[in-house]
Amino acid sequence: MARQQLPPQIRKISVRDRKSGRQLTRYEVTVDTGSKTTVKVDAAGVPQTVTRRTQSRRRYSTEQAARSALAETLNSVNNGLYVHTSQLTVEMAVNYWLESKHSLKPSSLHGHRTNLQPVISELGHIPVQKLTKPNVESLVRNLRNGGLPTKQGRPRKPWSARTVNYMLGLITAILQDQMKQGNVIRNVGAMVDRLPAEATEMQTLSKLEVDKLLAHVAREPMQHAWQLAMHGMRRGEIAGLRWEDVDLDKAKLKVANTRIAVGSDIIEGPPKTKKSRRTLPISKPLEAALRAARAQQARDKLSLGEHYQESEYVVRLPSGQAVHPNLLTFRWKKILESAQLKHVRLHDARHTCATLMHLQGIPIAVIAAWLGHASAAFTLSVYTHSQEDALLDAAKSFTGTNS
């Protein structure tokens, strides 16, 4: 049978082996792979789009291997699945993706950058086309074990399953974007198993503990801040509340502004969702605390005179300046210690508010609206918790029943 002629894309060549010096037969496969568009920055720093025709050229030791490679490459090109060789690294892909997120709030973008920092430091040097599932799984193990260096060089604490899964979600989104651009053929981030959720018991204060706390801070200059916290407001909402949004005569306040700590910056703006922007009635205890705060601020202004740095915020320092959100967290911890109460996070005051409302029989939909949640189901599953006293009351309901 006559020998089958080589297709025009395959050329039989002779090359010299570098080690032995012998002449070897090789089959060189050259395929026109279409056009490739890249973005280069010119001398003036202006990005320029460059499009050029490209070819794939590979050598194989056997004719059969060359024919198989040719068929596979042509199939990929014809079906629009061919991926051009790229020197794009994981770090470059991460940065390009972050820079494309124009609609993200600064706080969300900061969270993404923070959670992607170990991806850049540990995997950033790898070409994105050579990133493997084992690479990502190794990073997951190291983050779970702890010890990887932070940007400042300090050893990291072990990451929770929730934080690791958050990072994996970001990696998957970045690689999905690279797939759309034709730079990778598969998404190794999607191939990595997510970690099972860790059961964490949320800490809340009981009604007696809340009463003890509020009695303890009754003469504290910032007692109104803790009243606002126990009324279910977020830290950023407390720090951003303005007097113009408070109507003591009508006993209403609007949650219309937030101040959030993002790294070393303070980001001010409207609440994060439409449901978060809400109007709440002011309870009698909160009204008393707010009136006392306004009177104290007037005395501070009179006392300091021209040195008073008046701001528009309800919660402020004696100097009149806005309070830093992180200071609220610091003061909350100190107040719990001085009141000899167990430690709960400042955000757990929201959980406490929701739980106490729930135990008083307030409908979940109303609690969700009060907290600024879009979903009552979310409020029920995340923000309401059973308390020991309530469980004891439930046990009493069995008294006198037949066993």
Coordinates of C-alpha atoms in Angstrom, one line a residue:
M1 CA 0.0 0.0 0.0
A2 CA 1.3 3.4 -1.0
R3 CA 2.6 5.6 1.9
Q4 CA 0.1 8.3 2.9
Q5 CA 1.3 11.8 1.9
L6 CA 1.9 14.2 4.7
P7 CA -0.6 17.1 4.9
P8 CA 0.8 20.5 4.2
Q9 CA 0.7 21.5 7.9
I10 CA 3.2 18.7 8.7
R11 CA 6.9 18.9 7.6
K12 CA 9.4 16.1 8.1
I13 CA 12.7 17.7 9.3
S14 CA 16.1 16.6 10.5
V15 CA 17.5 18.1 13.8
R16 CA 20.6 17.5 15.7
D17 CA 20.4 16.1 19.3
R18 CA 22.1 18.6 21.6
K19 CA 23.5 15.8 23.9
S20 CA 24.6 13.1 21.5
G21 CA 25.1 15.2 18.3
R22 CA 23.1 12.6 16.3
Q23 CA 20.7 13.6 13.6
L24 CA 17.1 12.9 14.5
T25 CA 13.9 12.8 12.5
R26 CA 11.1 15.1 13.7
Y27 CA 7.7 16.1 12.4
E28 CA 6.9 19.8 12.7
V29 CA 3.2 20.8 12.8
T30 CA 2.4 24.4 11.9
V31 CA -1.3 25.5 12.1
D32 CA -2.7 29.0 11.4
T33 CA -4.6 29.7 14.7
G34 CA -6.3 32.9 13.7
S35 CA -5.8 36.3 15.3
K36 CA -4.7 37.2 18.8
T37 CA -5.5 40.5 20.4
T38 CA -3.3 41.8 23.2
V39 CA -3.2 45.1 25.1
K40 CA 0.2 46.8 25.4
V41 CA 1.1 50.0 27.2
D42 CA 3.1 52.5 25.0
A43 CA 5.9 54.8 26.2
A44 CA 3.3 57.4 27.2
G45 CA 1.5 54.9 29.4
V46 CA -1.5 54.6 27.1
P47 CA -3.0 51.1 26.6
Q48 CA -2.9 50.1 22.9
T49 CA -4.8 47.1 21.4
V50 CA -2.7 45.0 19.0
T51 CA -4.1 42.3 16.8
R52 CA -1.9 39.9 14.8
R53 CA -2.1 36.6 13.0
T54 CA -0.7 33.7 15.0
Q55 CA 0.6 30.2 14.3
S56 CA 1.1 27.2 16.5
R57 CA 4.3 25.4 15.8
R58 CA 5.2 22.1 17.6
R59 CA 7.6 19.2 16.9
Y60 CA 6.8 15.5 17.5
S61 CA 9.0 12.4 17.4
T62 CA 6.6 10.3 15.3
E63 CA 4.3 10.9 12.4
Q64 CA 1.3 9.4 14.2
A65 CA 1.8 11.9 17.1
A66 CA 2.1 14.8 14.7
R67 CA -1.1 13.8 12.8
S68 CA -3.0 13.4 16.1
A69 CA -1.8 16.8 17.3
L70 CA -2.8 18.4 14.0
A71 CA -6.3 17.0 14.1
E72 CA -6.8 18.1 17.7
T73 CA -5.5 21.6 17.0
L74 CA -7.6 22.1 13.9
N75 CA -10.7 20.9 15.7
S76 CA -10.0 23.5 18.5
V77 CA -9.5 26.3 16.0
N78 CA -12.5 25.4 13.9
N79 CA -14.8 25.3 17.0
G80 CA -13.4 28.5 18.5
L81 CA -11.9 26.6 21.4
Y82 CA -8.2 27.2 20.7
V83 CA -6.3 28.9 23.5
H84 CA -3.3 31.0 22.5
T85 CA -0.1 30.6 24.6
S86 CA -0.1 33.4 27.1
Q87 CA 2.5 34.7 29.7
L88 CA -0.3 36.1 31.8
T89 CA 0.3 35.2 35.4
V90 CA -2.1 34.6 38.2
E91 CA -1.2 37.9 39.8
M92 CA -1.9 39.7 36.6
A93 CA -5.2 37.9 36.2
V94 CA -6.3 38.8 39.7
N95 CA -5.3 42.5 39.3
Y96 CA -7.1 42.8 35.9
W97 CA -10.3 41.3 37.4
L98 CA -10.2 43.6 40.4
E99 CA -9.7 46.6 38.2
S100 CA -12.7 45.6 36.1
K101 CA -15.1 45.7 39.2
H102 CA -16.2 49.3 38.7
S103 CA -19.6 48.8 40.3
L104 CA -18.3 47.3 43.6
K105 CA -18.5 49.4 46.8
P106 CA -15.0 50.3 48.2
S107 CA -15.7 48.0 51.3
S108 CA -16.5 45.0 49.0
L109 CA -13.5 45.7 46.8
H110 CA -11.3 45.9 49.9
G111 CA -12.7 42.6 51.1
H112 CA -11.9 41.0 47.8
R113 CA -8.3 42.3 47.8
T114 CA -7.7 41.1 51.4
N115 CA -9.0 37.6 50.6
L116 CA -7.0 37.4 47.4
Q117 CA -3.7 38.5 48.9
P118 CA -2.5 35.0 49.7
V119 CA -3.5 33.9 46.1
I120 CA -1.1 36.6 44.8
S121 CA 1.7 35.9 47.3
E122 CA 1.6 32.1 46.9
L123 CA 0.4 31.5 43.4
G124 CA 0.9 34.9 41.7
H125 CA 4.1 33.9 39.8
I126 CA 2.4 30.9 38.1
P127 CA 1.3 31.5 34.5
V128 CA -2.5 31.3 34.6
Q129 CA -2.5 28.6 31.9
K130 CA -0.3 26.4 34.1
L131 CA -2.3 26.8 37.3
T132 CA -3.5 23.4 38.5
K133 CA -6.0 22.0 40.9
P134 CA -3.2 20.8 43.2
N135 CA -1.8 24.3 43.3
V136 CA -5.1 25.7 44.7
E137 CA -5.7 22.7 47.0
S138 CA -2.2 23.3 48.5
L139 CA -3.1 26.9 49.2
V140 CA -6.3 25.8 50.9
R141 CA -4.4 23.4 53.2
N142 CA -1.8 26.1 54.1
L143 CA -4.5 28.6 54.9
R144 CA -6.4 26.2 57.0
N145 CA -3.3 25.2 59.0
G146 CA -2.1 28.9 59.4
G147 CA 1.4 30.3 59.3
L148 CA 1.5 31.7 55.8
P149 CA 3.0 35.2 55.9
T150 CA 0.7 38.3 55.7
K151 CA 1.6 41.3 53.5
Q152 CA 3.4 42.7 56.6
G153 CA 5.4 39.5 57.1
R154 CA 3.5 38.2 60.1
P155 CA 2.2 34.6 60.3
R156 CA -1.4 34.3 59.4
K157 CA -3.9 32.7 61.8
P158 CA -5.7 29.6 60.4
W159 CA -8.6 30.6 58.1
S160 CA -12.1 29.5 58.7
A161 CA -13.9 27.3 56.2
R162 CA -16.2 30.3 55.4
T163 CA -13.3 32.5 54.5
V164 CA -11.5 29.8 52.5
N165 CA -14.7 29.2 50.5
Y166 CA -15.1 32.9 49.9
M167 CA -11.5 33.0 48.4
L168 CA -12.3 29.9 46.3
G169 CA -15.4 31.7 44.9
L170 CA -13.2 34.7 43.9
I171 CA -10.6 32.4 42.2
T172 CA -13.4 30.7 40.3
A173 CA -14.8 34.0 39.1
I174 CA -11.4 35.2 38.0
L175 CA -10.7 32.0 36.0
Q176 CA -14.2 32.1 34.5
D177 CA -13.4 35.6 33.3
Q178 CA -10.1 34.2 31.8
M179 CA -12.1 31.4 30.0
K180 CA -14.4 34.0 28.5
Q181 CA -11.3 35.8 27.1
G182 CA -9.9 32.6 25.7
N183 CA -6.9 32.5 27.9
V184 CA -7.6 29.2 29.7
I185 CA -9.6 26.1 28.7
R186 CA -10.7 25.0 32.1
N187 CA -11.6 26.5 35.5
V188 CA -9.4 24.8 38.1
G189 CA -11.1 26.9 40.8
A190 CA -14.4 25.2 40.1
M191 CA -12.8 21.8 40.4
V192 CA -11.7 22.3 44.0
D193 CA -14.2 21.0 46.6
R194 CA -15.6 23.6 49.0
L195 CA -15.1 23.1 52.7
P196 CA -18.1 22.0 54.8
A197 CA -19.6 24.8 56.8
E198 CA -18.5 24.9 60.4
A199 CA -21.2 25.0 63.0
T200 CA -20.7 28.1 65.1
E201 CA -23.0 29.0 68.0
M202 CA -23.9 32.6 67.9
Q203 CA -23.5 34.5 71.3
T204 CA -26.3 36.8 72.4
L205 CA -27.2 38.6 75.6
S206 CA -30.2 37.7 77.6
K207 CA -32.8 40.3 78.6
L208 CA -31.3 40.5 82.1
E209 CA -27.8 41.0 80.6
V210 CA -29.1 43.7 78.3
D211 CA -30.7 45.5 81.3
K212 CA -27.5 45.2 83.3
L213 CA -25.4 46.5 80.4
L214 CA -27.7 49.6 79.8
A215 CA -27.8 50.4 83.5
H216 CA -24.0 50.2 83.6
V217 CA -23.6 52.7 80.7
A218 CA -26.4 55.0 81.9
R219 CA -23.9 57.8 82.8
E220 CA -21.5 57.0 80.0
P221 CA -20.9 59.8 77.4
M222 CA -21.7 57.4 74.6
Q223 CA -24.6 55.6 76.2
H224 CA -26.7 56.5 73.2
A225 CA -24.3 54.5 71.0
W226 CA -25.0 51.3 73.0
Q227 CA -28.7 52.0 73.0
L228 CA -28.6 52.2 69.2
A229 CA -26.6 49.0 69.1
M230 CA -29.1 47.2 71.3
H231 CA -31.8 48.5 68.9
G232 CA -30.2 46.5 66.1
M233 CA -28.3 49.0 64.2
R234 CA -25.0 48.1 62.5
R235 CA -21.7 49.6 63.5
G236 CA -21.5 51.6 60.3
E237 CA -25.0 52.8 60.8
I238 CA -24.3 54.0 64.3
A239 CA -21.1 55.8 63.3
G240 CA -22.9 57.4 60.3
L241 CA -26.2 58.5 62.0
R242 CA -26.6 62.3 61.6
W243 CA -28.8 64.6 63.7
E244 CA -30.6 65.7 60.5
D245 CA -31.9 62.1 60.3
V246 CA -33.3 62.1 63.8
D247 CA -36.7 63.6 64.7
L248 CA -37.1 63.4 68.4
D249 CA -40.5 65.2 68.4
K250 CA -41.9 62.6 66.0
A251 CA -39.9 59.9 67.6
K252 CA -38.4 58.6 64.3
L253 CA -35.0 58.2 62.9
K254 CA -33.8 57.4 59.3
V255 CA -31.0 55.0 58.6
A256 CA -29.7 56.9 55.6
N257 CA -26.0 57.1 56.0
T258 CA -23.1 54.8 57.0
R259 CA -19.4 55.3 57.9
I260 CA -17.4 52.1 57.4
A261 CA -13.7 51.5 58.1
V262 CA -12.0 50.1 55.0
G263 CA -8.3 49.5 55.8
S264 CA -7.0 52.9 57.0
D265 CA -9.8 54.8 55.3
I266 CA -13.4 55.7 56.3
I267 CA -15.9 55.3 53.5
E268 CA -19.1 57.2 53.9
G269 CA -22.3 56.7 51.9
P270 CA -25.8 55.3 51.9
P271 CA -26.6 51.8 53.4
K272 CA -25.6 48.8 51.4
T273 CA -29.1 47.8 50.2
K274 CA -32.5 49.4 49.6
K275 CA -34.0 47.5 52.5
S276 CA -31.2 48.8 54.8
R277 CA -32.4 52.4 54.1
R278 CA -35.2 52.4 56.6
T279 CA -37.1 54.6 59.0
L280 CA -37.5 53.3 62.6
P281 CA -39.6 54.5 65.5
I282 CA -37.6 55.7 68.5
S283 CA -38.3 53.9 71.8
K284 CA -38.7 55.9 75.1
P285 CA -35.3 54.6 76.4
L286 CA -33.5 55.5 73.2
E287 CA -35.3 58.9 73.1
A288 CA -34.0 59.7 76.6
A289 CA -30.5 58.7 75.6
L290 CA -30.5 60.8 72.5
R291 CA -31.8 63.9 74.3
A292 CA -29.1 63.5 76.9
A293 CA -26.5 63.1 74.2
R294 CA -27.6 66.3 72.4
A295 CA -27.6 68.2 75.7
Q296 CA -24.1 66.9 76.5
Q297 CA -22.8 67.9 73.1
A298 CA -24.2 71.4 73.6
R299 CA -22.3 71.6 76.9
D300 CA -19.1 70.3 75.2
K301 CA -19.4 73.0 72.5
L302 CA -19.9 75.7 75.1
S303 CA -17.0 74.5 77.1
L304 CA -14.5 74.2 74.3
G305 CA -15.6 77.3 72.4
E306 CA -13.6 77.8 69.2
H307 CA -11.7 74.6 69.8
Y308 CA -14.8 72.5 69.4
Q309 CA -14.8 70.7 66.0
E310 CA -18.5 70.3 65.4
S311 CA -19.6 67.4 63.2
E312 CA -23.0 66.4 62.0
Y313 CA -23.0 63.0 63.7
V314 CA -25.1 61.8 66.6
V315 CA -22.3 59.7 68.0
R316 CA -19.2 61.9 68.4
L317 CA -16.2 62.6 70.6
P318 CA -16.3 65.3 73.3
S319 CA -14.2 67.4 70.9
G320 CA -17.1 67.3 68.4
Q321 CA -15.3 65.1 65.9
A322 CA -16.9 62.0 64.4
V323 CA -16.1 58.8 66.2
H324 CA -14.1 56.2 64.3
P325 CA -16.1 52.9 63.8
N326 CA -13.2 50.9 65.2
L327 CA -13.4 52.9 68.4
L328 CA -17.0 51.7 68.9
T329 CA -15.7 48.1 68.8
F330 CA -12.9 48.9 71.3
R331 CA -15.2 50.7 73.7
W332 CA -17.8 47.9 73.5
K333 CA -15.3 45.3 74.6
K334 CA -14.2 47.5 77.5
I335 CA -17.7 48.2 78.6
L336 CA -18.6 44.5 78.7
E337 CA -15.5 43.8 80.8
S338 CA -16.3 46.6 83.3
A339 CA -19.9 45.4 83.5
Q340 CA -18.7 41.9 84.1
L341 CA -20.6 40.5 81.2
K342 CA -19.5 37.8 78.8
H343 CA -17.8 38.9 75.6
V344 CA -20.0 39.2 72.6
R345 CA -19.1 41.0 69.4
L346 CA -20.7 44.5 68.8
H347 CA -22.4 43.0 65.8
D348 CA -23.9 40.4 68.1
A349 CA -26.0 43.2 69.6
R350 CA -28.0 42.9 66.3
H351 CA -28.5 39.2 66.9
T352 CA -29.5 40.0 70.5
C353 CA -32.1 42.5 69.3
A354 CA -33.6 40.1 66.8
T355 CA -33.6 37.2 69.3
L356 CA -35.3 39.2 72.0
M357 CA -37.9 40.5 69.5
H358 CA -38.5 36.9 68.4
L359 CA -39.0 35.7 71.9
Q360 CA -41.5 38.4 72.5
G361 CA -43.6 37.1 69.6
I362 CA -42.9 39.8 67.1
P363 CA -43.4 38.5 63.6
I364 CA -40.3 37.6 61.6
A365 CA -41.3 39.9 58.7
V366 CA -41.4 42.8 61.1
I367 CA -38.0 41.9 62.6
A368 CA -36.5 41.6 59.1
A369 CA -37.8 45.1 58.3
W370 CA -36.5 46.5 61.5
L371 CA -33.0 45.1 60.9
G372 CA -33.0 46.1 57.2
H373 CA -33.0 42.6 55.8
A374 CA -34.4 41.8 52.4
S375 CA -35.5 38.3 53.4
A376 CA -37.4 37.2 56.5
A377 CA -36.1 33.7 56.0
F378 CA -32.5 35.0 56.3
T379 CA -33.5 36.8 59.6
L380 CA -35.0 33.6 61.0
S381 CA -32.1 31.4 60.1
V382 CA -29.2 33.7 60.9
Y383 CA -30.3 36.3 63.4
T384 CA -32.7 34.6 65.8
H385 CA -31.4 32.2 68.4
S386 CA -32.8 30.2 71.3
Q387 CA -31.6 31.4 74.8
E388 CA -31.3 29.3 77.9
D389 CA -34.1 31.1 79.8
A390 CA -36.4 30.6 76.9
L391 CA -35.6 26.9 76.7
L392 CA -36.2 26.5 80.5
D393 CA -39.6 28.2 80.0
A394 CA -40.3 25.7 77.2
A395 CA -39.4 22.8 79.5
K396 CA -42.0 24.1 82.0
S397 CA -44.7 23.6 79.4
F398 CA -44.4 19.8 79.9
T399 CA -45.2 20.0 83.6
G400 CA -48.4 18.1 84.3
T401 CA -48.5 16.4 80.9
N402 CA -48.8 12.6 80.7
S403 CA -45.5 10.8 80.0

